[in-house]
Amino acid sequence: MKTIPLAEGIKLKSILTRKIQELVYEIHNNAHVVVEKGETPKQSGRTVSEIEAELAQVRKDVRTLDKLIYRANIDHTIEFKGETMPIVEAIELAKQLRAEASLYKDLGNSEKEKIYTTTGEGKVLYEVAMYDPREYREKAIQLEKDAHRLSNLINAKNYEVRIEFDDSKYF
């Protein structure tokens, strides 16, 4: 059987998902026609059953790709910061690193101390950060670098790993 890079399988799955939406839309467009009473409806384009057959095949191919992608993401590993992990775990870690970097950016953009506006009593209040914003800005920068580095490793692995799938119907 023909093999393709995992990266191509991931891209193809996205293309096929869009193709499913297009076929469903085509079914809706071809399912009904408007005619005058007594006239025989004329088929414009493909029949609903022809579209359904193609839709069924594309859906089957998406399921097959899903299975192959999930299996590859579990079976193949990436080395990152001295730790070996399956691709699926590396993908999740990259998401978590980006989320943590975003949080730290928000904290890093805060002032150490600023006037807290209130209404009434004439007291001057301050909002004081219970951490060093500069330190969190630096942490955010490092976490973003780590996330980019890990994403690059994942992308490289996605081109290295091959899955058994015949994509000739689509490319």
Short mmCIF file of C-alpha atoms in Angstrom, two decimals, residues 3-8 10 72 75-79 87 152-163:
data_model
loop_
_atom_site.label_atom_id
_atom_site.label_comp_id
_atom_site.label_asym_id
_atom_site.label_seq_id
_atom_site.Cartn_x
_atom_site.Cartn_y
_atom_site.Cartn_z
CA THR A 3 2.44 5.58 2.28
CA ILE A 4 2.27 9.31 2.88
CA PRO A 5 3.89 11.56 5.48
CA LEU A 6 1.81 12.03 8.62
CA ALA A 7 1.82 15.78 7.89
CA GLU A 8 0.15 15.12 4.54
CA ILE A 10 -3.26 15.68 8.70
CA ALA A 72 0.97 7.47 14.70
CA ASP A 75 3.33 5.21 18.61
CA HIS A 76 5.94 7.82 17.66
CA THR A 77 7.86 9.95 20.13
CA ILE A 78 9.62 13.28 20.39
CA GLU A 79 12.58 14.20 22.56
CA ILE A 87 3.56 13.05 19.68
CA ASN A 152 9.04 22.67 15.21
CA LEU A 153 9.97 19.23 16.56
CA ILE A 154 6.37 18.05 16.11
CA ASN A 155 6.26 19.38 12.54
CA ALA A 156 9.57 17.72 11.69
CA LYS A 157 8.33 14.41 13.12
CA ASN A 158 5.08 14.74 11.14
CA TYR A 159 7.14 14.77 7.92
CA GLU A 160 9.38 11.93 9.10
CA VAL A 161 6.59 9.50 10.12
CA ARG A 162 4.72 7.76 7.31
CA ILE A 163 1.22 6.29 7.38
#
